Coordinates of C-alpha atoms and ligand atoms in Angstrom, one line a residue:
X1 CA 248.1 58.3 174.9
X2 CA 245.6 60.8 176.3
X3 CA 242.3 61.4 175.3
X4 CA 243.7 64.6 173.2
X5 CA 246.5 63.8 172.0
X6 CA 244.1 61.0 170.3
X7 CA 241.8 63.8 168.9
X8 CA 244.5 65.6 167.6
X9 CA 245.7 62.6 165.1
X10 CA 242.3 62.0 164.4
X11 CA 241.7 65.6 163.2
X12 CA 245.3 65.3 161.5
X13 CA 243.6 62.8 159.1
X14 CA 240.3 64.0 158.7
X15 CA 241.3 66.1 155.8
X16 CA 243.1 63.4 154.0
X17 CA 241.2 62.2 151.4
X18 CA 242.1 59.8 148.4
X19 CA 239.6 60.8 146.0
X20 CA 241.2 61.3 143.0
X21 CA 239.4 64.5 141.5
X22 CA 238.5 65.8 145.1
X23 CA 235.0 65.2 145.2
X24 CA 234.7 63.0 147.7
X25 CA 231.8 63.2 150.7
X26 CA 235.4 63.8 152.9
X27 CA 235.7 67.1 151.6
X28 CA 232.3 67.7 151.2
X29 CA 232.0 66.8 155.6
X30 CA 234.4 70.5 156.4
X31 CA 231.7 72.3 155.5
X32 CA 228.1 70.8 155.5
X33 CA 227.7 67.9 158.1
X34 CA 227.2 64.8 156.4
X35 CA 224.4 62.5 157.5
X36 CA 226.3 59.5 156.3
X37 CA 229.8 59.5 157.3
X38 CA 229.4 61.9 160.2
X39 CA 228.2 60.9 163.8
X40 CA 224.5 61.4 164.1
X41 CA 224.5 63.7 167.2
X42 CA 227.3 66.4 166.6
X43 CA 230.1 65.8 168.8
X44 CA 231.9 69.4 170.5
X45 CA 234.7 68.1 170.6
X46 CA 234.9 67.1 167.0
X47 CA 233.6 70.4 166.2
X48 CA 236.3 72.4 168.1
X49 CA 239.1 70.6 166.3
X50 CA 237.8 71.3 162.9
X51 CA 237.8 74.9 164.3
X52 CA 241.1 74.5 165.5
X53 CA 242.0 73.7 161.3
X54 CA 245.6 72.1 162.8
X55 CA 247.7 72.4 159.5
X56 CA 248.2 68.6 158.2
X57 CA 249.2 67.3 154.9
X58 CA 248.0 68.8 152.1
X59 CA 244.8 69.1 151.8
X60 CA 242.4 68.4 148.6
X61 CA 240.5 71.1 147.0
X62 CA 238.2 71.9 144.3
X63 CA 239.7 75.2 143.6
X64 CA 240.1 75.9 139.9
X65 CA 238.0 72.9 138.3
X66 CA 236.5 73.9 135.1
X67 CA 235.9 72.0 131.6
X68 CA 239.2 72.8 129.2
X69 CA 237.1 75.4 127.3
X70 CA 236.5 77.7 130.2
X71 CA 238.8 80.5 130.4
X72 CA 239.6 81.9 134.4
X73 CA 239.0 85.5 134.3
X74 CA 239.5 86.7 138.2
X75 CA 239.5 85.7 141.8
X76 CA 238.0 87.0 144.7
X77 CA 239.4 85.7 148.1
X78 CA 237.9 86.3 151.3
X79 CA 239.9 84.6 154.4
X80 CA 239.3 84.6 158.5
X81 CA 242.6 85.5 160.4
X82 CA 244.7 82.0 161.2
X83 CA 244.7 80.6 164.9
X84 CA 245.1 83.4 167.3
X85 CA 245.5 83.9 170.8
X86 CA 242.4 84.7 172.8
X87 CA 241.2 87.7 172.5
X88 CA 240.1 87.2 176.8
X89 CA 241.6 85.6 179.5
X90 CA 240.4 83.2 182.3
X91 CA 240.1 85.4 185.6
X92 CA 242.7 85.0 188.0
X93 CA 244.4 81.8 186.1
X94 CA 247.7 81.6 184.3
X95 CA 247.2 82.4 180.8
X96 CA 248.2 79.5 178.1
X97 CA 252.3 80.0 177.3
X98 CA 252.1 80.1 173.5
X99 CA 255.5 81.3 171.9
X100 CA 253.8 83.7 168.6
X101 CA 257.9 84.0 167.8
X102 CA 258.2 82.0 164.2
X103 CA 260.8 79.0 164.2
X104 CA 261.7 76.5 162.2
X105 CA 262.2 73.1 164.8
X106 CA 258.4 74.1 166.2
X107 CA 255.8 72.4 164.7
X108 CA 253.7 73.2 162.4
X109 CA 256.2 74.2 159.8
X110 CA 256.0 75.2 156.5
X111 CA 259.3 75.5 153.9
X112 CA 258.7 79.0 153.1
X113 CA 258.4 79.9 157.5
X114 CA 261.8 81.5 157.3
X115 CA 262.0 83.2 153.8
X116 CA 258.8 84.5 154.9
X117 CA 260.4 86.3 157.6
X118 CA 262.9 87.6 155.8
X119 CA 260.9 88.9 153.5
X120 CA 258.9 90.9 155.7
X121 CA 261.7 92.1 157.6
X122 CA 262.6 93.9 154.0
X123 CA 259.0 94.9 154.1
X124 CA 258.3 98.9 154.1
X125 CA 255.4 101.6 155.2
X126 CA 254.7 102.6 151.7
X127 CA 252.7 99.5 150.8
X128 CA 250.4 100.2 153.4
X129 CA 247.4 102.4 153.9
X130 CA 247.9 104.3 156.9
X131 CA 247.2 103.2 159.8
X132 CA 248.5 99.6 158.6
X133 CA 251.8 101.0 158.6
X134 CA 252.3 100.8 162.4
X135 CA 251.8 96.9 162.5
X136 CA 254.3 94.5 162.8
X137 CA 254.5 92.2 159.5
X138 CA 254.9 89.1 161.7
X139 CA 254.1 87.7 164.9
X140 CA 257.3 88.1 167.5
X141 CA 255.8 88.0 171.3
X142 CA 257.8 85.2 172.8
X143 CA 254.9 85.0 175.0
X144 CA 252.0 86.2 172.8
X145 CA 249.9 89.3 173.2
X146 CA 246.2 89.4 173.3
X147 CA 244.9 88.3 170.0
X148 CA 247.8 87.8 168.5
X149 CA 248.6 85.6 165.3
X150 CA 250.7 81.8 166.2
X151 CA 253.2 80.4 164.3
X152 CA 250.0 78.1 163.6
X153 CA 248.3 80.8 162.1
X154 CA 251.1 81.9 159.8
X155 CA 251.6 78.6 158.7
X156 CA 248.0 77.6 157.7
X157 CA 248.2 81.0 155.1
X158 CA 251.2 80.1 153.7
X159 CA 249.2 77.1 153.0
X160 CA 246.4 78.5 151.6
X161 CA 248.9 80.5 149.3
X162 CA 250.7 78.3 147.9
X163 CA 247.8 75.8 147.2
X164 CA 246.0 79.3 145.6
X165 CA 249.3 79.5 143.6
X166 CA 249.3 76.1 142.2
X167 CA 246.1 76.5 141.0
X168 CA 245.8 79.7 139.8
X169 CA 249.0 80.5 139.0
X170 CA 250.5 77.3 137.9
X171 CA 247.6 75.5 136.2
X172 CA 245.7 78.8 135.1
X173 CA 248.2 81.7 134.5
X174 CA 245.6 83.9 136.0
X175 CA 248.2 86.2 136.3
X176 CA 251.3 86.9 133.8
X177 CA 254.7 86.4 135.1
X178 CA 255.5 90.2 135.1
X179 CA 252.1 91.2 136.7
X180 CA 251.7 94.3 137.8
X181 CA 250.7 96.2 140.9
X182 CA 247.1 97.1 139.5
X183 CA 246.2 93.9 139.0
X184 CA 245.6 93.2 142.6
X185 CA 243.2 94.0 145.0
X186 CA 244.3 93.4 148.8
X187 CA 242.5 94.9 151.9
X188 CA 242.5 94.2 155.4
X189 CA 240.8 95.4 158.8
X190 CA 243.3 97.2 160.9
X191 CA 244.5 94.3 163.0
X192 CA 247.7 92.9 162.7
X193 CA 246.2 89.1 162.7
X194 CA 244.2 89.9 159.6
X195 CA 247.3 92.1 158.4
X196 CA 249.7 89.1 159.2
X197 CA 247.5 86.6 157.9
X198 CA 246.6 88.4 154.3
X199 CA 250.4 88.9 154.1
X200 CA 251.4 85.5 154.8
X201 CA 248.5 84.2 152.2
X202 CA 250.3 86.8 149.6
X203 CA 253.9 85.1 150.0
X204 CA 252.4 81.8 149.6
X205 CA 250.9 82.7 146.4
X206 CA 253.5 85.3 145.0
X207 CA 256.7 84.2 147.1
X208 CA 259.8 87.2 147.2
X209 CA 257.2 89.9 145.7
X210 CA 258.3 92.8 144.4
X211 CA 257.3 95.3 147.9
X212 CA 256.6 98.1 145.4
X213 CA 253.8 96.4 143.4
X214 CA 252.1 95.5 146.8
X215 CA 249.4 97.9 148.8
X216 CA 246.9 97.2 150.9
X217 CA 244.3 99.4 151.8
X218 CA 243.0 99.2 155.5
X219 CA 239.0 98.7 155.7
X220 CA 237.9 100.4 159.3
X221 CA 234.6 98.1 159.2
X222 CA 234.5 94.3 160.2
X223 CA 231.8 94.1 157.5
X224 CA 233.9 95.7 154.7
X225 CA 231.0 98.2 154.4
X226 CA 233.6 101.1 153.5
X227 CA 231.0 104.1 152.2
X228 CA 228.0 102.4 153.0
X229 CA 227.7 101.2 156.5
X230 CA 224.7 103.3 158.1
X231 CA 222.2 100.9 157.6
X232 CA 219.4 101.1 160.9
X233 CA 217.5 98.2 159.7
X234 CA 220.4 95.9 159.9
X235 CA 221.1 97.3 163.4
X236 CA 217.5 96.3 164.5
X237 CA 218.0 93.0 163.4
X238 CA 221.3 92.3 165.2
X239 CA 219.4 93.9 168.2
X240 CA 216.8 91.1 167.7
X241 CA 219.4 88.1 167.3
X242 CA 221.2 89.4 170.2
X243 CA 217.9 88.8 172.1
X244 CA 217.5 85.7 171.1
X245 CA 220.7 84.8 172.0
X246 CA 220.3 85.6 175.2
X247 CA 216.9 83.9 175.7
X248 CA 218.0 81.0 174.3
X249 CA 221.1 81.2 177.1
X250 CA 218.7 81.8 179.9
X251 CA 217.1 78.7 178.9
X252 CA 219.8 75.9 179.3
X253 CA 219.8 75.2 182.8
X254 CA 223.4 73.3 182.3
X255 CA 225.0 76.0 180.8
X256 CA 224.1 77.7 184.0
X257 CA 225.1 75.1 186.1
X258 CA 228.6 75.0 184.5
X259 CA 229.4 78.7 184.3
X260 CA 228.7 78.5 188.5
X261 CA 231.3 75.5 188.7
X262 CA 233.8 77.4 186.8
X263 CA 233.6 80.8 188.4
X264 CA 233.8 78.7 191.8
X265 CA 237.2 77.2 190.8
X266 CA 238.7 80.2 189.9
X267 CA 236.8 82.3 192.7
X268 CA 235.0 85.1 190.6
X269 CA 231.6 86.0 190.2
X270 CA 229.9 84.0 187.7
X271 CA 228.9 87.3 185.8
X272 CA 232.5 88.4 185.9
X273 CA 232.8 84.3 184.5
X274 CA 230.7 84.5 181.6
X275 CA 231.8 88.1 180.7
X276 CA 234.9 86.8 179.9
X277 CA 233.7 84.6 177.3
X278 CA 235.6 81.4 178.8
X279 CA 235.6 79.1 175.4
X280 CA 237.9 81.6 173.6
X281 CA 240.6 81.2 175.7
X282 CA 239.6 77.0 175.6
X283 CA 239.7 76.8 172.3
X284 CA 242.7 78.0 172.4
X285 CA 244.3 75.4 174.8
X286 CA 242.5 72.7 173.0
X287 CA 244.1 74.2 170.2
X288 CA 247.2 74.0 171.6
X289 CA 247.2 70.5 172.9
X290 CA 247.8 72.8 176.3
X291 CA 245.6 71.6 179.4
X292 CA 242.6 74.0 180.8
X293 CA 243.6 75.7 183.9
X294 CA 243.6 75.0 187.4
X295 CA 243.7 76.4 190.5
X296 CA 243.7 74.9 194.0
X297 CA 239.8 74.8 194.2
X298 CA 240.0 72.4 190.9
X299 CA 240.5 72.8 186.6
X300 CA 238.3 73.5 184.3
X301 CA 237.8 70.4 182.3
X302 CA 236.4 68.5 179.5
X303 CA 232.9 68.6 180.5
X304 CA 232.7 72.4 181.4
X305 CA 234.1 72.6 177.7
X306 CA 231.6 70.4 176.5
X307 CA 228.9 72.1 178.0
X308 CA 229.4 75.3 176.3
X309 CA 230.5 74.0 173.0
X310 CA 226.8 72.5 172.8
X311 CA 225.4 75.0 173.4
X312 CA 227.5 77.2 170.7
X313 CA 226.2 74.6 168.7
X314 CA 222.4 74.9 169.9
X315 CA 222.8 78.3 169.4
X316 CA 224.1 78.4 165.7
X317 CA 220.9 75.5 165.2
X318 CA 218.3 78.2 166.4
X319 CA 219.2 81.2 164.6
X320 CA 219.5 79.7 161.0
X321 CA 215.7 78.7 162.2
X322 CA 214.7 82.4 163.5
X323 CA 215.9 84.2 160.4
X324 CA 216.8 86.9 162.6
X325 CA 220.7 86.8 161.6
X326 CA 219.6 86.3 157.7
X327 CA 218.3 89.8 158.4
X328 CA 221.2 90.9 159.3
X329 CA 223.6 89.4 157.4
X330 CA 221.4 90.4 153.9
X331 CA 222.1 93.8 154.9
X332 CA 225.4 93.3 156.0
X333 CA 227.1 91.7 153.3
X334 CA 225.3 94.0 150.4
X335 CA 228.1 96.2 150.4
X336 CA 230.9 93.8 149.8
X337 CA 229.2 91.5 147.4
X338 CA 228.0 95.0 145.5
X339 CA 231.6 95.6 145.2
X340 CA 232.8 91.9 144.2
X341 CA 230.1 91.7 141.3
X342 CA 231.3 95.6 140.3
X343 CA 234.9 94.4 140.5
X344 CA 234.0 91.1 138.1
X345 CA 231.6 93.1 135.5
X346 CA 234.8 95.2 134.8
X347 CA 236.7 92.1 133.7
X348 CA 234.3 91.0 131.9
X349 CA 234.5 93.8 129.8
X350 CA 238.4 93.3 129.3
X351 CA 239.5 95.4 131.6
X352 CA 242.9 93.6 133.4
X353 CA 242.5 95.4 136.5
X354 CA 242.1 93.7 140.3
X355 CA 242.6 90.1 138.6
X356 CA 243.1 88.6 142.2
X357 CA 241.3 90.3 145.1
X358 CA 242.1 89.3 148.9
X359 CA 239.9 90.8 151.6
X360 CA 241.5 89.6 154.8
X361 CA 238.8 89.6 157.9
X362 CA 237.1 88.1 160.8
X363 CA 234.8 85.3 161.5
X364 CA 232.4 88.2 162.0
X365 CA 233.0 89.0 157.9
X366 CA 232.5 86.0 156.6
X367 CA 229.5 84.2 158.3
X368 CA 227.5 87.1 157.3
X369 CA 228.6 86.2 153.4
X370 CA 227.6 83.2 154.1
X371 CA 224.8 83.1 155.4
X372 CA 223.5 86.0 153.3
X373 CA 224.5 83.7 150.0
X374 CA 222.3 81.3 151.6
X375 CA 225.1 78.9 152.9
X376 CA 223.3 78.6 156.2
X377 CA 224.3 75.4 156.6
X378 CA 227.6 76.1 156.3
X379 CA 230.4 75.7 159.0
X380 CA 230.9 78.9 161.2
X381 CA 234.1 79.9 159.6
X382 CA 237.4 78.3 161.2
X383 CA 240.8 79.6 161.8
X384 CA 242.1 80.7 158.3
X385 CA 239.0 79.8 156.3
X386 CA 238.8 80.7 152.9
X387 CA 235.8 81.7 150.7
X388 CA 237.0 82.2 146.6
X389 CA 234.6 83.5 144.0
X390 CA 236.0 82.5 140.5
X391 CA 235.1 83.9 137.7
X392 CA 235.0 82.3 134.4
X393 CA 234.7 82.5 130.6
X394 CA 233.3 80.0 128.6
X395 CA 236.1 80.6 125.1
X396 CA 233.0 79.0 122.8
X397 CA 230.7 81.8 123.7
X398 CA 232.8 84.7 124.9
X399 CA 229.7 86.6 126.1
X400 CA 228.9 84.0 128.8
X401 CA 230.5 84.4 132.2
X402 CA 229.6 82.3 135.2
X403 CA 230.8 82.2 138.6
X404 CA 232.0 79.4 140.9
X405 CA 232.1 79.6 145.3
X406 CA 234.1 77.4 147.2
X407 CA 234.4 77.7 151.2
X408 CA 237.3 75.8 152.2
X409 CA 238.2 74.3 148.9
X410 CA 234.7 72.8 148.6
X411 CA 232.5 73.9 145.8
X412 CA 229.5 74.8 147.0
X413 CA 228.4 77.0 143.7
X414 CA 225.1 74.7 143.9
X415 CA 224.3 75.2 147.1
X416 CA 223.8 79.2 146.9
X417 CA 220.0 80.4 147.4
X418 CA 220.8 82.3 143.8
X419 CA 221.9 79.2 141.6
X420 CA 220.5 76.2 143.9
X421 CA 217.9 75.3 141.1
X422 CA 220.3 75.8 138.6
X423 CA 222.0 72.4 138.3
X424 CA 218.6 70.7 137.8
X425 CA 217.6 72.9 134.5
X426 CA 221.1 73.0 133.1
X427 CA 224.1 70.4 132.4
X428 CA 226.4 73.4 132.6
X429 CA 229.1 72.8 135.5
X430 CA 228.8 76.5 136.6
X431 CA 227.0 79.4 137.7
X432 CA 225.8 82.2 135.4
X433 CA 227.2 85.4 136.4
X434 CA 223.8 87.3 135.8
X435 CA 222.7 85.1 138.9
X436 CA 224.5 86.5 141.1
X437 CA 223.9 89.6 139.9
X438 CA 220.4 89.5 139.8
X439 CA 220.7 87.9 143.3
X440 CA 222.7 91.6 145.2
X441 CA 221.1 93.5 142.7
X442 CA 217.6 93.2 143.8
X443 CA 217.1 89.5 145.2
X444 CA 218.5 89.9 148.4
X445 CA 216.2 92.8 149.1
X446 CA 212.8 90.8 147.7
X447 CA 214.6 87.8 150.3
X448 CA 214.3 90.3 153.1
X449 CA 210.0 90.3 152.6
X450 CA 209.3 94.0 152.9
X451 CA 208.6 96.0 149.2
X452 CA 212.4 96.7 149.2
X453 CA 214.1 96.3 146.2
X454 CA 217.7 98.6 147.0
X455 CA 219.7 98.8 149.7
X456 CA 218.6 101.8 150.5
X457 CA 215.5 101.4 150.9
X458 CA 216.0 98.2 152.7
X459 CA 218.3 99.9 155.5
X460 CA 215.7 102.3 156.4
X461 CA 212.4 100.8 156.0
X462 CA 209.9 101.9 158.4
X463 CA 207.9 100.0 161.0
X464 CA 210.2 97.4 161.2
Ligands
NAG1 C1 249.9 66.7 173.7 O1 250.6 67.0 174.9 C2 251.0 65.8 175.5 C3 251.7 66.2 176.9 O2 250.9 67.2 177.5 C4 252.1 65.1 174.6 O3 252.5 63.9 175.3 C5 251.4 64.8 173.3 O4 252.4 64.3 172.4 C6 250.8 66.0 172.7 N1 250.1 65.7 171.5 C7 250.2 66.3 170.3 C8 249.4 65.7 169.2 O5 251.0 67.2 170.1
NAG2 C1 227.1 99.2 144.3 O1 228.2 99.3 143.3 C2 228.0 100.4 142.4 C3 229.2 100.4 141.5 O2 229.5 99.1 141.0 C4 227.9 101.7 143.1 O3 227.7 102.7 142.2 C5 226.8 101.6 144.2 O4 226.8 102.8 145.0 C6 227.0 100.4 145.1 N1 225.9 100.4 146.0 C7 226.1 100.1 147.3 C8 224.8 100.2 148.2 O5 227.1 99.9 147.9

């Protein structure tokens, strides 16, 4: 057995876990690294495959877990892309042969792969805010384009689906059986991984759909900013973070070292090298279980891959220190979470509109959330991550709604910078909704320093 193939059945049973009611330090160690089960120095390679998320047995979850007297009112789901193909290739090597075409006798598999197809291929235009309409529905490149989503990919959303499903559909009704098109809320960015990906989450959790109680809107901005993204501040803070990025680089005379080996074995400059942003596409062979490249001055190997998945990792390390990136991501996220906490006042007054939102995005979408919410600690988001907000209704005091977050079907309500004290004052299992509120109404701005206390405001303070 090689040295990957071991990795790869190790990763296959990292997400088993027999805890009975899922709360178990395994499902806790996918999203905060656990200083008693996990190795004490963090391990690249270990990393990469739970970035890789290789679909395995079904996973455990804390979706959905409420005392009997609390009532599930909505759901907001925000979800990374599945596995891709890079989005860059290695100079002058062979790029990895990936077939994106969906078949049933390639692994992974899911049961719904091919009634998934042939539901999209009875897909139309109409559902789709223009310029959505011109993407395909599902991957077909029998050698995949740039970017494009795998057969991996599709199969982790149907996952997510039909787990979603079973919990809220199933076990919580939070949608009637004849449910109607206003009762959702989908959006997507205008790729067709995110597209793809947000579709195949939909079948999973509503299989054979009626196509005319389906649209999604298209969201131009990565950030889901729609109306309000001219924010300067925030810019100036990226601006910052980008520095120190690149400071921090300049420093790690190994890093270096290795980008110089690698753009000798495939004979480029090592600017041109390290342009191309080499650990996409080597993610994406480790992914894969494909080997790195070679050409006849050597392969890129292990240790060049090593190398710079340390350093990913230093790099994640310094800038929850520097702040710089909270800056950012404060301002970033606003928008969206303004428009989650709008979307769940609504049903708590009743109204049964947008019961079930998806917002299907980048990695560059949800570790802002994240890291705005005060998840710094959190994993940087993996292929097909998922982030839910569940909204709930205690049914012995109607007027109190609280709010649960799970990132990757681990609750991590408790870890929030806006209900991390909670738990210690109160035996209640959940989050008060007026938290959160309070938190994007005016907390994240107070967070920022600065006499801020609106978004406005905040994106154009001067002197910063
Ligand atoms: C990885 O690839 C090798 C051959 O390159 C193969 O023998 C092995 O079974 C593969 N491992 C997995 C987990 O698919
Ligand atoms: C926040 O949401 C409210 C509606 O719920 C809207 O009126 C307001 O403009 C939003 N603010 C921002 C900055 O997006």
């Amino acid at each position: 057995m090689d040295v990957l193939t071991a990795l790869l059945l190790l990763v296959h049973l990292i997400p088993v876990s027999t805890a009975k009611n899922g709360v178990s330090s395994k499902s806790r160690k996918r999203i905060m690294p656990d200083p008693v089960t996990e190795p004490p120095v963090t391990d690249p390679v270990y990393e990469a495959l739970l970035y890789c998320n290789i679909p395995s047995v079904a996973e455990r979850s804390m979706e959905g877990h409420a005392p009997h007297h609390f009532k599930l009112v909505s759901v907001h789901v925000f979800i990374r892309h599945g596995d891709r193909y890079p989005l860059y290739v290695i100079p002058k090597t062979k790029r990895p042969e990936i077939d994106c075409t969906l078949v049933a006798n390639r692994k992974p598999y899911h049961p719904k792969l091919e009634a998934f197809v042939s539901h999209m291929s009875k897909g139309s235009g109409a559902s789709f805010e223009s310029p959505l309409n011109s993407l395909p529905l599902y991957p077909n490149h029998p050698l995949c384009e740039m970017g494009e989503l795998t057969q991996t990919g599709v199969v982790q959303h149907l996952q997510n689906g039909q787990l979603l499903r079973d919990i809220y559909l199933k076990k919580h009704k939070l949608l009637p059986n004849d449910w109607s098109a206003d009762q959702l809320y989908l959006e997507t960015t205008g790729k067709s991984r995110t597209l793809q990906s947000g579709l195949a989450l939909l079948y999973g959790f509503l299989p054979d759909f009626d196509w005319k109680k389906i649209y999604f809107r298209h969201q131009p901005s990565a950030l889901f900013c729609s109306g309000s993204c001219y924010c300067p501040v925030r810019n100036q803070y990226l601006e910052k973070e980008q520095r120190r990025q690149y400071l921090l680089r300049l420093k790690n005379s190994q890093l270096e070292k290795t980008y110089g080996e690698m753009a000798k074995i495939v004979d480029v400059p090592t600017k041109q090298l390290r342009a191309a942003n080499p650990i996409d596409s080597m993610l994406c062979h480790l992914c894969h279980n494909v080997s790195f490249p070679c050409t006849r001055n050597g392969c890129v190997d292990m240790e060049h891959f090593k190398v710079i998945k340390t350093h990913q990792i230093e790099d994640e390390r310094e800038r929850r220190e520097k702040k710089l990136y909270l800056g950012y991501s404060l301002l970033g996220a606003h928008p969206i979470l303004n428009q989650t906490i709008g979307r769940m006042q609504r049903a708590t007054e009743g109204r049964k509109e947008e019961l079930f939102a998806l917002y299907s995005a980048h990695d560059v979408t949800l570790s802002p959330v994240l890291s705005a919410l005060g998840l710094s600690e959190a994993r940087f988001p993996r292929f097909a991550a998922r982030l839910i907000f569940e909204l709930w209704q205690d049914r012995e005091k109607p007027n109190e709604h609280s709010v649960r977050i799970l990132y990757n079907g681990v609750d991590v309500t408790f870890h929030t910078s806006f209900c991390q004290d909670h738990h210690k004052r109160s035996p209640k299992p959940m989050c008060p909704l007026e938290n959160l509120v309070r938190f994007v109404k005016r907390d994240m701005f107070v967070a920022l320093g600065g006499s801020s206390t609106n978004y406005y405001d905040a994106c154009h303070r001067e002197g910063f």
